[in-house]
Backbone as CSV, one residue per row, in Angstrom:
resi,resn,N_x,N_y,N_z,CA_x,CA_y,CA_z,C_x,C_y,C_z
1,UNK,29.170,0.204,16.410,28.312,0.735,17.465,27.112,1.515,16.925
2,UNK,27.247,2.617,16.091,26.187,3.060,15.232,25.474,1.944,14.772
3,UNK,25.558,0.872,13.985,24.806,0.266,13.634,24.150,-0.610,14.430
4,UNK,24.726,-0.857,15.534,24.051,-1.763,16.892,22.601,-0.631,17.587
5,UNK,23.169,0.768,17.692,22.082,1.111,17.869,21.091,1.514,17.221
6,UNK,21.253,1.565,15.626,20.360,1.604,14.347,19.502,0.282,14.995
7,UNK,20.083,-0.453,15.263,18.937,-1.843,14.803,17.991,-1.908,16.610
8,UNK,18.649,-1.485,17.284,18.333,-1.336,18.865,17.170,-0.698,18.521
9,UNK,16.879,0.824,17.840,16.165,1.688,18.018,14.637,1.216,17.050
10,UNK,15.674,0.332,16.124,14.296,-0.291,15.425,13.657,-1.904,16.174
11,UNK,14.194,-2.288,16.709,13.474,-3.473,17.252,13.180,-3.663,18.822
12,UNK,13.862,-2.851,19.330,13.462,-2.902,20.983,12.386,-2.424,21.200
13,UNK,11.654,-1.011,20.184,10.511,-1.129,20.579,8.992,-2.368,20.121
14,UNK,9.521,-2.768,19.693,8.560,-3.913,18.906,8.665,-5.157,19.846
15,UNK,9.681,-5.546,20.265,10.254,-5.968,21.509,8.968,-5.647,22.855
16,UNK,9.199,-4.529,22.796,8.757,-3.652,23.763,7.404,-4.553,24.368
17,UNK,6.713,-4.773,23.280,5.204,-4.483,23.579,5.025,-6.068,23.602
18,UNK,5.614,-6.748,23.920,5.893,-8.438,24.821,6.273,-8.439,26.378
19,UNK,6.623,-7.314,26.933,6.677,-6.864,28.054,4.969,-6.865,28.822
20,UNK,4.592,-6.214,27.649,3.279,-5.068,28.283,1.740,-6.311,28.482
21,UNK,2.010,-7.774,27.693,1.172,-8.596,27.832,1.620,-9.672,28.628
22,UNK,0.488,-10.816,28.774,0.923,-11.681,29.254,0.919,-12.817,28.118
23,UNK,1.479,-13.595,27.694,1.514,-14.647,26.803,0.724,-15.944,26.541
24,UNK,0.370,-15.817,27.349,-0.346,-17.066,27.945,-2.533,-16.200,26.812
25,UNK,-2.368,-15.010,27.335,-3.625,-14.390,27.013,-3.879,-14.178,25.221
26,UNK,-2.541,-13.982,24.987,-2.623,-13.304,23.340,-3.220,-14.363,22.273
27,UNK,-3.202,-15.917,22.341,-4.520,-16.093,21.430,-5.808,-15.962,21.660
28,UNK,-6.286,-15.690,22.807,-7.440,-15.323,23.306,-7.668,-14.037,22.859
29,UNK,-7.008,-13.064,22.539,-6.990,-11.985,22.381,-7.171,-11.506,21.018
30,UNK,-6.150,-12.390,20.508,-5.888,-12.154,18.904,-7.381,-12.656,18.172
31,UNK,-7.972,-13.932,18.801,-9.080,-14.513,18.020,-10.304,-13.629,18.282
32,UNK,-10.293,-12.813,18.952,-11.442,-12.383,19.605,-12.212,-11.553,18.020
33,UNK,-13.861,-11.285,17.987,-14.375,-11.074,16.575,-13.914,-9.901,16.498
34,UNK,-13.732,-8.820,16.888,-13.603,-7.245,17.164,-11.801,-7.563,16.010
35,UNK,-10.938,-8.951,16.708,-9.881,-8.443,15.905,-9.901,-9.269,14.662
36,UNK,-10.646,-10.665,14.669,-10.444,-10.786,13.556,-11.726,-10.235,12.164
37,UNK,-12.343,-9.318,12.734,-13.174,-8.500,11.645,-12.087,-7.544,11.112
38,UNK,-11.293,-7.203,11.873,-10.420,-5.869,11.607,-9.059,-6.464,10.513
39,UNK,-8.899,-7.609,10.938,-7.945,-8.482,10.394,-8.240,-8.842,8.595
40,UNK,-9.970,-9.239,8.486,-10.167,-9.745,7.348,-10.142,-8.599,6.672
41,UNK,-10.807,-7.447,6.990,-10.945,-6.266,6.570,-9.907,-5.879,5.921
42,UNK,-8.740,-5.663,6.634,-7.365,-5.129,6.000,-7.141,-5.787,5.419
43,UNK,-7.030,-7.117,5.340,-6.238,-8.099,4.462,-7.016,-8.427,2.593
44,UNK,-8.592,-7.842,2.935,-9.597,-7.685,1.484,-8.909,-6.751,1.021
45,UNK,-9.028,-5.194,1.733,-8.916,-3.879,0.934,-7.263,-3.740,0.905
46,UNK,-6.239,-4.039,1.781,-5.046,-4.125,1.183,-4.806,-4.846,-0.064
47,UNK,-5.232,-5.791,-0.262,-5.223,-6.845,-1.698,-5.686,-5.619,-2.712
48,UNK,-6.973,-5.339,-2.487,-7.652,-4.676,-3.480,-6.906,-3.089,-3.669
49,UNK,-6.076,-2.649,-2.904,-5.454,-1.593,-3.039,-4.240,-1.994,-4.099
50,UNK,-3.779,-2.719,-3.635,-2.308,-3.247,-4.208,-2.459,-3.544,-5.421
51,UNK,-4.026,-4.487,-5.876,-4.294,-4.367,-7.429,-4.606,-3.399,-8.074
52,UNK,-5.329,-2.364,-7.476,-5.751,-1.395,-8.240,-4.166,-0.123,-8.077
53,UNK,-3.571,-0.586,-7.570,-1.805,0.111,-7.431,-1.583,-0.037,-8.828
54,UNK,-1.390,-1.507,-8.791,-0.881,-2.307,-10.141,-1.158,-1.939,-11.554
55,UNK,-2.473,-1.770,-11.459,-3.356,-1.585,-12.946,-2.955,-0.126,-13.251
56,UNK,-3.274,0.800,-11.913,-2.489,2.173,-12.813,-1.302,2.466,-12.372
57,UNK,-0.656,1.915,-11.308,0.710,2.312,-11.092,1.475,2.034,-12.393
58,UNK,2.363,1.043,-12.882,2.196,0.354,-13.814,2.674,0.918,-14.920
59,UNK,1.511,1.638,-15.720,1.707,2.402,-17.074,2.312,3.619,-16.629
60,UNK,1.750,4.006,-15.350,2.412,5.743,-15.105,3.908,5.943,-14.864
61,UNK,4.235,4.454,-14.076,5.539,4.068,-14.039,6.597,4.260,-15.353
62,UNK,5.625,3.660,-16.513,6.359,3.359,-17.674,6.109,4.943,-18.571
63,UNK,5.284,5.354,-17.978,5.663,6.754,-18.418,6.009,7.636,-17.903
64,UNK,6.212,7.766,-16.788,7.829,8.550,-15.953,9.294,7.877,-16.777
65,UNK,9.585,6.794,-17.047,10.844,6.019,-17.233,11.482,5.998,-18.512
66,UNK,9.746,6.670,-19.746,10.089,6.578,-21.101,9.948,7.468,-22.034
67,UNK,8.492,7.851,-21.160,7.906,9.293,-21.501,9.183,10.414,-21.974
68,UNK,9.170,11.118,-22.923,9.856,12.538,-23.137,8.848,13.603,-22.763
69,UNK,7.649,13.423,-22.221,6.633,14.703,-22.213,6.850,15.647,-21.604
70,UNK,6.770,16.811,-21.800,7.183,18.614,-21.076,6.670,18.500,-19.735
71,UNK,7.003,18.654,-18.685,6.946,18.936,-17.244,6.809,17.559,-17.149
72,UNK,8.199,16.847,-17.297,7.833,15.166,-16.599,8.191,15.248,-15.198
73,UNK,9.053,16.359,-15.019,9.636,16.411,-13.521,8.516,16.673,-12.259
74,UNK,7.287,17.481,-12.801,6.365,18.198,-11.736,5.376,17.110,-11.683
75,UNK,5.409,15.790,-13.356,4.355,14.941,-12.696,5.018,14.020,-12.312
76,UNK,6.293,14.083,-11.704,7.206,13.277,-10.870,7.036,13.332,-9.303
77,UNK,7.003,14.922,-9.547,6.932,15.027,-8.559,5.204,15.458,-7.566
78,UNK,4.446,14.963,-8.404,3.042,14.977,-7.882,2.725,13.287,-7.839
79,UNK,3.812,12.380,-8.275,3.338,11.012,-7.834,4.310,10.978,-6.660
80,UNK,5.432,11.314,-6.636,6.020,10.886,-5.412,5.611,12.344,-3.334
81,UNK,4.476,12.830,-4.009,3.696,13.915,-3.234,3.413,12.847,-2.218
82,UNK,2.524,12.269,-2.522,1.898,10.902,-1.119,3.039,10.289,0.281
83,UNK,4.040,10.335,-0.533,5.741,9.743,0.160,5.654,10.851,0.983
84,UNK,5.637,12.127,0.803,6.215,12.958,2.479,4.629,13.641,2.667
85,UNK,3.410,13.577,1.823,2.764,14.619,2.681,2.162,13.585,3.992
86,UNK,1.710,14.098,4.899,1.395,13.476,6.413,0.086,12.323,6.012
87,UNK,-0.184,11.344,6.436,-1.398,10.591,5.504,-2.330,11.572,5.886
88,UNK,-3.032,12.241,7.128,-3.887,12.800,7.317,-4.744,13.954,6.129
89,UNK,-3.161,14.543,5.981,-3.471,15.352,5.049,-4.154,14.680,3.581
90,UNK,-3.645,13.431,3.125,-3.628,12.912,1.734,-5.722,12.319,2.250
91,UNK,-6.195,12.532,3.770,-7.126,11.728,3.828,-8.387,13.087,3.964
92,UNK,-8.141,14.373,4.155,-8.602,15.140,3.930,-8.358,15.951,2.473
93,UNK,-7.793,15.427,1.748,-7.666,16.048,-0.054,-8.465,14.605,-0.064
94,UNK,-8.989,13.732,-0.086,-9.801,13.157,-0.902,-11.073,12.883,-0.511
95,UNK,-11.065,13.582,0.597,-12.919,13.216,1.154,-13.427,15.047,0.938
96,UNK,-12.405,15.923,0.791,-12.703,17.446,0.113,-12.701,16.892,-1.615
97,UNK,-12.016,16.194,-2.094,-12.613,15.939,-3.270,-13.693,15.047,-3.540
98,UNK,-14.273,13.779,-2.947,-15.323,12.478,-3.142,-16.224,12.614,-2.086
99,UNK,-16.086,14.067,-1.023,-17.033,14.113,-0.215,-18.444,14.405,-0.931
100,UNK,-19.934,14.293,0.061,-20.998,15.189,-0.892,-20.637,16.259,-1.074
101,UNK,-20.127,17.572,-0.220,-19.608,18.735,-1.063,-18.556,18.844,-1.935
102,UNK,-17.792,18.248,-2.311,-16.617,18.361,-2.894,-17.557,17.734,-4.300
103,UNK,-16.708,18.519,-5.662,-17.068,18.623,-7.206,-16.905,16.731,-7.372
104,UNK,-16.256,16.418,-7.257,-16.180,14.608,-7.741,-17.027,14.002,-7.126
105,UNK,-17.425,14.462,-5.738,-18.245,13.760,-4.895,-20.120,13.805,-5.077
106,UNK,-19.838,15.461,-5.391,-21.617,15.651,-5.644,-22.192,15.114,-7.055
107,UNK,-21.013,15.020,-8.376,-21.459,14.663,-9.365,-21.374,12.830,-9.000
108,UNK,-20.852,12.154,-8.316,-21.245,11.136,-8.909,-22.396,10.228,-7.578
109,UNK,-22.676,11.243,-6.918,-24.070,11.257,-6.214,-25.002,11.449,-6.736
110,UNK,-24.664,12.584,-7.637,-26.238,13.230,-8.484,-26.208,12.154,-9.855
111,UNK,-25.187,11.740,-9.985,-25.347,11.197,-11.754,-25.525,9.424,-10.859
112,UNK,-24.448,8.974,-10.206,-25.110,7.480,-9.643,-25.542,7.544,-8.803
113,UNK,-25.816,7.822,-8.127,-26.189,8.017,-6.366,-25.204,7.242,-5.245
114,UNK,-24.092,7.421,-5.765,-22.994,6.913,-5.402,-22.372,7.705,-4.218
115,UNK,-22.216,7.555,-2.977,-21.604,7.622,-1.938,-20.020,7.353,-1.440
116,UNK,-18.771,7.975,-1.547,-17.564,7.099,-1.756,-17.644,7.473,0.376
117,UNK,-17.207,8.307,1.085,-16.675,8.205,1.546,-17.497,7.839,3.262
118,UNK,-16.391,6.512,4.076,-17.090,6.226,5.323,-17.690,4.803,5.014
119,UNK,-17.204,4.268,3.532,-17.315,2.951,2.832,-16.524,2.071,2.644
120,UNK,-16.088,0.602,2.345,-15.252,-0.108,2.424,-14.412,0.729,1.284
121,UNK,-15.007,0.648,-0.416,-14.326,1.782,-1.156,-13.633,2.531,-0.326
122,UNK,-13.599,3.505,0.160,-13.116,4.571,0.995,-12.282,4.029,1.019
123,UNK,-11.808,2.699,2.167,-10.617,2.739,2.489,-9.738,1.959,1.233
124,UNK,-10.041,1.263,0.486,-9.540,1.369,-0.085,-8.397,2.134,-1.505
125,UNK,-9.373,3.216,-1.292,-8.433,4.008,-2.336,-7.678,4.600,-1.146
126,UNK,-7.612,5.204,0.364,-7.282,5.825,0.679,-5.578,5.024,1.245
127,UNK,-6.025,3.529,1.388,-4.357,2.900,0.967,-3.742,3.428,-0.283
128,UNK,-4.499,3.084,-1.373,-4.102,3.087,-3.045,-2.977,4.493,-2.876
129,UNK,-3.821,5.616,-2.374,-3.131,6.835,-2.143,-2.267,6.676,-1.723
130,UNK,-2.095,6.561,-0.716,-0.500,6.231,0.252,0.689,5.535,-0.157
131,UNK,-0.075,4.308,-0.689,0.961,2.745,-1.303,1.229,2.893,-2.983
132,UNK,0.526,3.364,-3.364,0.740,3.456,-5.489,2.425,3.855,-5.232
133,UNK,2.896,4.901,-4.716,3.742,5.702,-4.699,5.274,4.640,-4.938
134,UNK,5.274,3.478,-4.013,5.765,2.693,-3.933,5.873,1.978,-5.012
135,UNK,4.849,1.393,-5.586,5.064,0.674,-6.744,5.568,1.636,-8.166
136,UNK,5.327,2.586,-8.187,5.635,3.280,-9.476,7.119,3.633,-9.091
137,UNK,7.595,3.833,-8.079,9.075,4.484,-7.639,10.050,3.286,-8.280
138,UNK,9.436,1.906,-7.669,10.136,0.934,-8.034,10.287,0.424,-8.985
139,UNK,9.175,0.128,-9.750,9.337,0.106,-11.474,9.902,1.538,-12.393
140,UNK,9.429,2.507,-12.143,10.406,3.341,-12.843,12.008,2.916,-12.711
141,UNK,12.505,2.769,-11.626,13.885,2.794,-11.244,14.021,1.476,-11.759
142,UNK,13.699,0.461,-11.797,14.215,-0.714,-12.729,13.754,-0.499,-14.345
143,UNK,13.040,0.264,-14.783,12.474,0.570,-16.249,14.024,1.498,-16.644
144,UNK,14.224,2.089,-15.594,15.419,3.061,-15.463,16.904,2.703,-15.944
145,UNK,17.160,1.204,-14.983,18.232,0.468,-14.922,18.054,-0.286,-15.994
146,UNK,17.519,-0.994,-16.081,17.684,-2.183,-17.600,17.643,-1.750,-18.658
147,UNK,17.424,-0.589,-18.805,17.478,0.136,-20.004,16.857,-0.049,-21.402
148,UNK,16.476,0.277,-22.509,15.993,0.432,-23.703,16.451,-0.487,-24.462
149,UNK,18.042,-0.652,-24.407,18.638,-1.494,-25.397,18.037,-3.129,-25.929
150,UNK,17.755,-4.099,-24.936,16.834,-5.263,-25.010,15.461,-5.061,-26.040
151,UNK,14.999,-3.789,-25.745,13.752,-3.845,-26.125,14.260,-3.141,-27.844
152,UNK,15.142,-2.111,-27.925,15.747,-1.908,-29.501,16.010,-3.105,-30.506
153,UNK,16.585,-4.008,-29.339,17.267,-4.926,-30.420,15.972,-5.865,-30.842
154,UNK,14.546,-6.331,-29.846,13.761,-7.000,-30.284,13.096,-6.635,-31.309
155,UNK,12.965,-5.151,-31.598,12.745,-4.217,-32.717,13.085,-4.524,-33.767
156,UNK,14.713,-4.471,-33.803,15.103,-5.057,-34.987,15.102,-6.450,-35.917
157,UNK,14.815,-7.345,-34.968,14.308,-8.518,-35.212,13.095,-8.296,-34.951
158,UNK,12.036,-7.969,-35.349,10.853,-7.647,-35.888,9.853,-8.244,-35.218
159,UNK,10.124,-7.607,-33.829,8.871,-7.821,-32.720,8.439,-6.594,-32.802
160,UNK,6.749,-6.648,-32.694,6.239,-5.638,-32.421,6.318,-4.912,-30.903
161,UNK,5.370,-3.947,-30.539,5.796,-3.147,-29.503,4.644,-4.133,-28.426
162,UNK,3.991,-4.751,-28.641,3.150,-5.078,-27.518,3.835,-6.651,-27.313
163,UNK,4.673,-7.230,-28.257,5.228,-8.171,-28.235,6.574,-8.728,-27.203
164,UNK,6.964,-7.147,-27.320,8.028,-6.489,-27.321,7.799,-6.193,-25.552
165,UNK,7.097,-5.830,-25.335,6.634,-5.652,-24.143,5.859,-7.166,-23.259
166,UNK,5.845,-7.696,-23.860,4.776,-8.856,-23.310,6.436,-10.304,-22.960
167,UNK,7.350,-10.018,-24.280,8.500,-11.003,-24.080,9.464,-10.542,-23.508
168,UNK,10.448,-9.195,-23.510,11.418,-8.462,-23.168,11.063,-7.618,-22.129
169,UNK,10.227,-6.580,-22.145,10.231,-5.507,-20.827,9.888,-6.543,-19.381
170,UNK,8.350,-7.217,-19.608,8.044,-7.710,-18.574,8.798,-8.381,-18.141
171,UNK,9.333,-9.788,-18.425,10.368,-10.619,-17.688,11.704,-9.662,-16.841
172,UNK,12.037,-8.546,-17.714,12.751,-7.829,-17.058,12.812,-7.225,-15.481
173,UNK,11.621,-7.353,-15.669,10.742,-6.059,-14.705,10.572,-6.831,-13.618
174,UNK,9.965,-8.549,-13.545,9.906,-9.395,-12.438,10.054,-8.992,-11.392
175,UNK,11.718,-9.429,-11.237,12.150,-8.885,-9.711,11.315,-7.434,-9.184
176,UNK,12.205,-6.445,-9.621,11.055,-5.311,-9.284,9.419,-5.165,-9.021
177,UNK,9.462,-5.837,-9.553,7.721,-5.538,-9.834,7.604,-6.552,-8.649
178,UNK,8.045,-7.868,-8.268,7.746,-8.069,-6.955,7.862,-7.484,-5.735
179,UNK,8.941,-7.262,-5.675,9.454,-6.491,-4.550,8.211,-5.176,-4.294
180,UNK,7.975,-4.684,-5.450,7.077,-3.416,-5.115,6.193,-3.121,-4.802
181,UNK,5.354,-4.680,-5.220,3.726,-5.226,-5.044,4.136,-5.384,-3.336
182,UNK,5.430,-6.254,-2.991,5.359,-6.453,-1.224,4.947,-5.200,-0.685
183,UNK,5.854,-4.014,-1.215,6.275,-2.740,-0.183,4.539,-2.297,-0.617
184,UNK,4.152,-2.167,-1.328,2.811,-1.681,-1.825,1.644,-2.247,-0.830
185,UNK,1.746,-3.391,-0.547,0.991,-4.183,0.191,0.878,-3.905,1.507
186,UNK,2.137,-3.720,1.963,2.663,-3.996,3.248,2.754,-2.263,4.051
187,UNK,2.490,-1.202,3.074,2.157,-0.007,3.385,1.097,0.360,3.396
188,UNK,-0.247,-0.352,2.367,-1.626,-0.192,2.564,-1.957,-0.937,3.834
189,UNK,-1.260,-1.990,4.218,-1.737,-2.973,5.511,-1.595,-1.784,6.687
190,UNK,-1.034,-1.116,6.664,-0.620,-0.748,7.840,-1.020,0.718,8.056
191,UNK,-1.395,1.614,6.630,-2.226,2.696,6.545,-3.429,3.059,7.968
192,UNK,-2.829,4.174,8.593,-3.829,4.497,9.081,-4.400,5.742,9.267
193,UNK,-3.978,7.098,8.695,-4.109,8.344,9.006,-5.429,8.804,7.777
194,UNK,-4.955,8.406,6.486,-6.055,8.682,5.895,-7.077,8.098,5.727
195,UNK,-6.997,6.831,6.230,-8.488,5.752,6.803,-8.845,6.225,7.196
196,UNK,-9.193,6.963,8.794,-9.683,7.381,9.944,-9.902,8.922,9.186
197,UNK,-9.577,9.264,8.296,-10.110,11.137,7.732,-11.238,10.446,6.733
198,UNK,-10.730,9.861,5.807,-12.027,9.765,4.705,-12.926,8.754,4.810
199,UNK,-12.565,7.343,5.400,-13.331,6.597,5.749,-14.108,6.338,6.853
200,UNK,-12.756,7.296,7.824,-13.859,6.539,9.652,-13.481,5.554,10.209
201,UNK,-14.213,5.033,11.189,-13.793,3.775,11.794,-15.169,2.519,12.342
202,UNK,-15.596,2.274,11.400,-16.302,1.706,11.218,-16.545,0.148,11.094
203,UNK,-17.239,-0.277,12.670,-16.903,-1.888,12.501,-17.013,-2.968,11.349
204,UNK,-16.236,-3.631,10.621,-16.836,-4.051,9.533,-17.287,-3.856,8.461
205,UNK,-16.744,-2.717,8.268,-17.070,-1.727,6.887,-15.626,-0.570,6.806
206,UNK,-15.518,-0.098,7.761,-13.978,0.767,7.297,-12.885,0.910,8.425
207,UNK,-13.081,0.009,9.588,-12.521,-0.553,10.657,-11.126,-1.577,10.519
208,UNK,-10.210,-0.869,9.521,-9.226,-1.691,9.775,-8.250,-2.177,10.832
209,UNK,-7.013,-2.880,10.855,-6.687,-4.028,11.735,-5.708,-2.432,12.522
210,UNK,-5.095,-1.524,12.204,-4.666,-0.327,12.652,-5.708,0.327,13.351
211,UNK,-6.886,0.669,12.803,-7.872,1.707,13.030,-8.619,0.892,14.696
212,UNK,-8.827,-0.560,14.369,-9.013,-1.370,15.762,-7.945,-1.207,16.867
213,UNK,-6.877,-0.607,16.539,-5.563,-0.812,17.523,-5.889,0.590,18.401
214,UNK,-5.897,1.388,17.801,-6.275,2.483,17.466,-7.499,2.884,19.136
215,UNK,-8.508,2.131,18.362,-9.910,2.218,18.872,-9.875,1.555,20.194
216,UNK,-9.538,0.385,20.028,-9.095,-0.633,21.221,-8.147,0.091,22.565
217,UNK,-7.502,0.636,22.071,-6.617,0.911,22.984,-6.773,2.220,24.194
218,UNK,-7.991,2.659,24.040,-8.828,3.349,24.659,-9.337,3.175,25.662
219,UNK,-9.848,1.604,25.327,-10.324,0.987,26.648,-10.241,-0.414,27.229
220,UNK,-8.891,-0.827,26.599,-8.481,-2.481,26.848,-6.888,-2.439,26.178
221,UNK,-6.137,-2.141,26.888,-4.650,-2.054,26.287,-4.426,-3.386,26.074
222,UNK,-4.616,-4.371,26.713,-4.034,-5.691,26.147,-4.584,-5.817,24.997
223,UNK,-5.234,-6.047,24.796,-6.203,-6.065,23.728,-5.289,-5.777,22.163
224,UNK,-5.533,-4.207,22.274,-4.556,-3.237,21.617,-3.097,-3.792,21.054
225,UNK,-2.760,-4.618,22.227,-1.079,-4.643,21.989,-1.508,-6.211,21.594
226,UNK,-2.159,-6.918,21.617,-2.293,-8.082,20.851,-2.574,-8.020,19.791
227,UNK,-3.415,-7.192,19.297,-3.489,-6.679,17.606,-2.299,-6.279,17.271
228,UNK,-1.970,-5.650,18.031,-0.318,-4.840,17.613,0.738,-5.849,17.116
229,UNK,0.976,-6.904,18.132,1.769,-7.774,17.584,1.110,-9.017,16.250
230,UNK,-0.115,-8.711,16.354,-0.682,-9.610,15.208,-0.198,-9.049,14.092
231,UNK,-0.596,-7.947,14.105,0.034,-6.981,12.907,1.774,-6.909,12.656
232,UNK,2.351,-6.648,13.723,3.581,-6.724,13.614,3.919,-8.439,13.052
233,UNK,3.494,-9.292,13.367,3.380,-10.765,12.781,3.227,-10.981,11.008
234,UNK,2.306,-10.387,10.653,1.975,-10.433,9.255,2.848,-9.694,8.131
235,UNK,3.522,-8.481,9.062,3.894,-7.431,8.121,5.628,-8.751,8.248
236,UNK,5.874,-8.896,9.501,7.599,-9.731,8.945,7.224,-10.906,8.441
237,UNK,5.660,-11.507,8.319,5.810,-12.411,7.129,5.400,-12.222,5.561
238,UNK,5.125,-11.120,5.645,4.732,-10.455,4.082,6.320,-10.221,3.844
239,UNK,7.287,-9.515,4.742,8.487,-9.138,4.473,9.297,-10.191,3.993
240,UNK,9.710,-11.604,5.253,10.528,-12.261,5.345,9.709,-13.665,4.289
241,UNK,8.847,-13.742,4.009,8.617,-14.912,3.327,8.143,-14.614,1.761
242,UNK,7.601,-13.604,1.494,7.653,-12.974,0.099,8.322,-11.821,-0.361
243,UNK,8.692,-11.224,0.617,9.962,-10.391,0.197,11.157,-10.650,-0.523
244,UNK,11.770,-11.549,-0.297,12.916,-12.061,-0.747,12.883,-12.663,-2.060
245,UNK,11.662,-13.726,-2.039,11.744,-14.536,-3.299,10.910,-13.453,-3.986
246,UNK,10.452,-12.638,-4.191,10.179,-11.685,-5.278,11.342,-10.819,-5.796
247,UNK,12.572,-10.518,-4.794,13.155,-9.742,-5.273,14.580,-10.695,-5.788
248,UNK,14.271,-11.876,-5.878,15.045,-12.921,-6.217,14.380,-12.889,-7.707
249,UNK,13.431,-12.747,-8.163,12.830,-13.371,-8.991,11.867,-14.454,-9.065
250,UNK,11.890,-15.337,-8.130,11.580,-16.861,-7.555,9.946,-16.894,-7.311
251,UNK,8.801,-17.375,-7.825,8.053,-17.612,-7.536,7.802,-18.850,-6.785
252,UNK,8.458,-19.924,-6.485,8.369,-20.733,-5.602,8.386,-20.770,-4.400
């Protein structure tokens, strides 16, 4: 019974919002430019979040998991900070840091004339913020589990360390590392608190497929709840169709 209403409480409302349209209207709705600008939008800067996750999640991962360095616990616990603080908050610490007043922001105005925030950039790091968290949690914890020993013994048979890493750690890591890129993905897709602080909402420039739901729903609820389920659409096929075979291993 507990678990009947665990799953009640998670899908009846998703459920829900098939009530609130008519069916017959929702590809009319879904195609309309307002959603699919909002659509391409998220689906560029989520990609581009999730890679730039990758490139530094990644090593920081592998140095939480291997690292011996003094206070590994506090920079443990300043990567896994993003996981409970509110996004809002994580979207006002970075437009007080990359704003024009903020020190990161005025120098690389005055040195490039570079502008970060209320820009497609913008939203993109402001997923990166939210979603990195994910990918480093998950590779640490499999860097964690498979342990050292594989990579000792390639040692001794006289692989080097980048060798060593390129034949033994990585293959290891697969599964994980898929699975983490999904959850990574699939949490920048859906980011919306620190979009709307550092970036805005901006048609076609920082107007993602949330931030349109968002906006929409102000003054056209169908509308709203047809994005809603578009979105709800993408995220159980990011889940149910690459979820699995990543955490299988399976690239096919």
């Amino acid at each position: 019974m507990p678990a009947a209403m665990a799953l009640a409480l998670l899908v009846l409302p998703v459920l829900g919002l098939l009530t609130r349209i008519e069916l017959s209207r929702l590809p009319e709705l879904v195609t309309a430019p307002a959603a699919l600008d909002a659509l391409e939008l998220s689906l560029r800067t989520s990609l581009a979040a999730t890679v730039l996750s990758l490139l530094l999640g990644a090593p920081l991962a592998v140095v939480l998991a291997r690292s011996r360095l003094r206070g590994l616990r506090v920079l443990r616990a300043a990567v896994l900070l993003p996981l409970v603080l509110p996004p809002v908050v994580g979207g006002l610490a970075l437009l007080y840091l990359l704003g024009r007043t903020g020190p990161l922001g005025r120098l690389l105005e005055d040195a490039f004339g570079v502008t970060v925030p209320y820009t497609s950039a913008a939203v993109v790091l402001a997923q990166t913020f939210v979603a990195m968290p994910f990918l480093v949690v998950g590779l640490e914890g499999a860097l964690r589990t498979s342990g050292a020993r594989y990579e000792r013994v390639a040692a001794t048979l006289g692989a080097g360390p980048w060798l060593t890493f390129r034949r033994v750690t990585v293959p290891l890591l697969v599964p994980a590392l898929g699975s983490s890129l999904v959850l990574t993905f699939a949490r920048a897709l859906g980011e919306f608190g620190a979009t709307i602080t550092f970036a805005g909402s901006l048609r076609g420039t920082t107007r993602t497929l949330p931030l349109a739901i968002y906006t929409t729903a102000q003054s056209d609820v169908d509308a709203a709840v047809a994005m809603s389920l578009l979105l709800v659409v993408i995220a159980l096929l990011v889940i149910a169709l690459v979820g699995p075979k990543a955490v299988e291993g399976r690239g096919d």
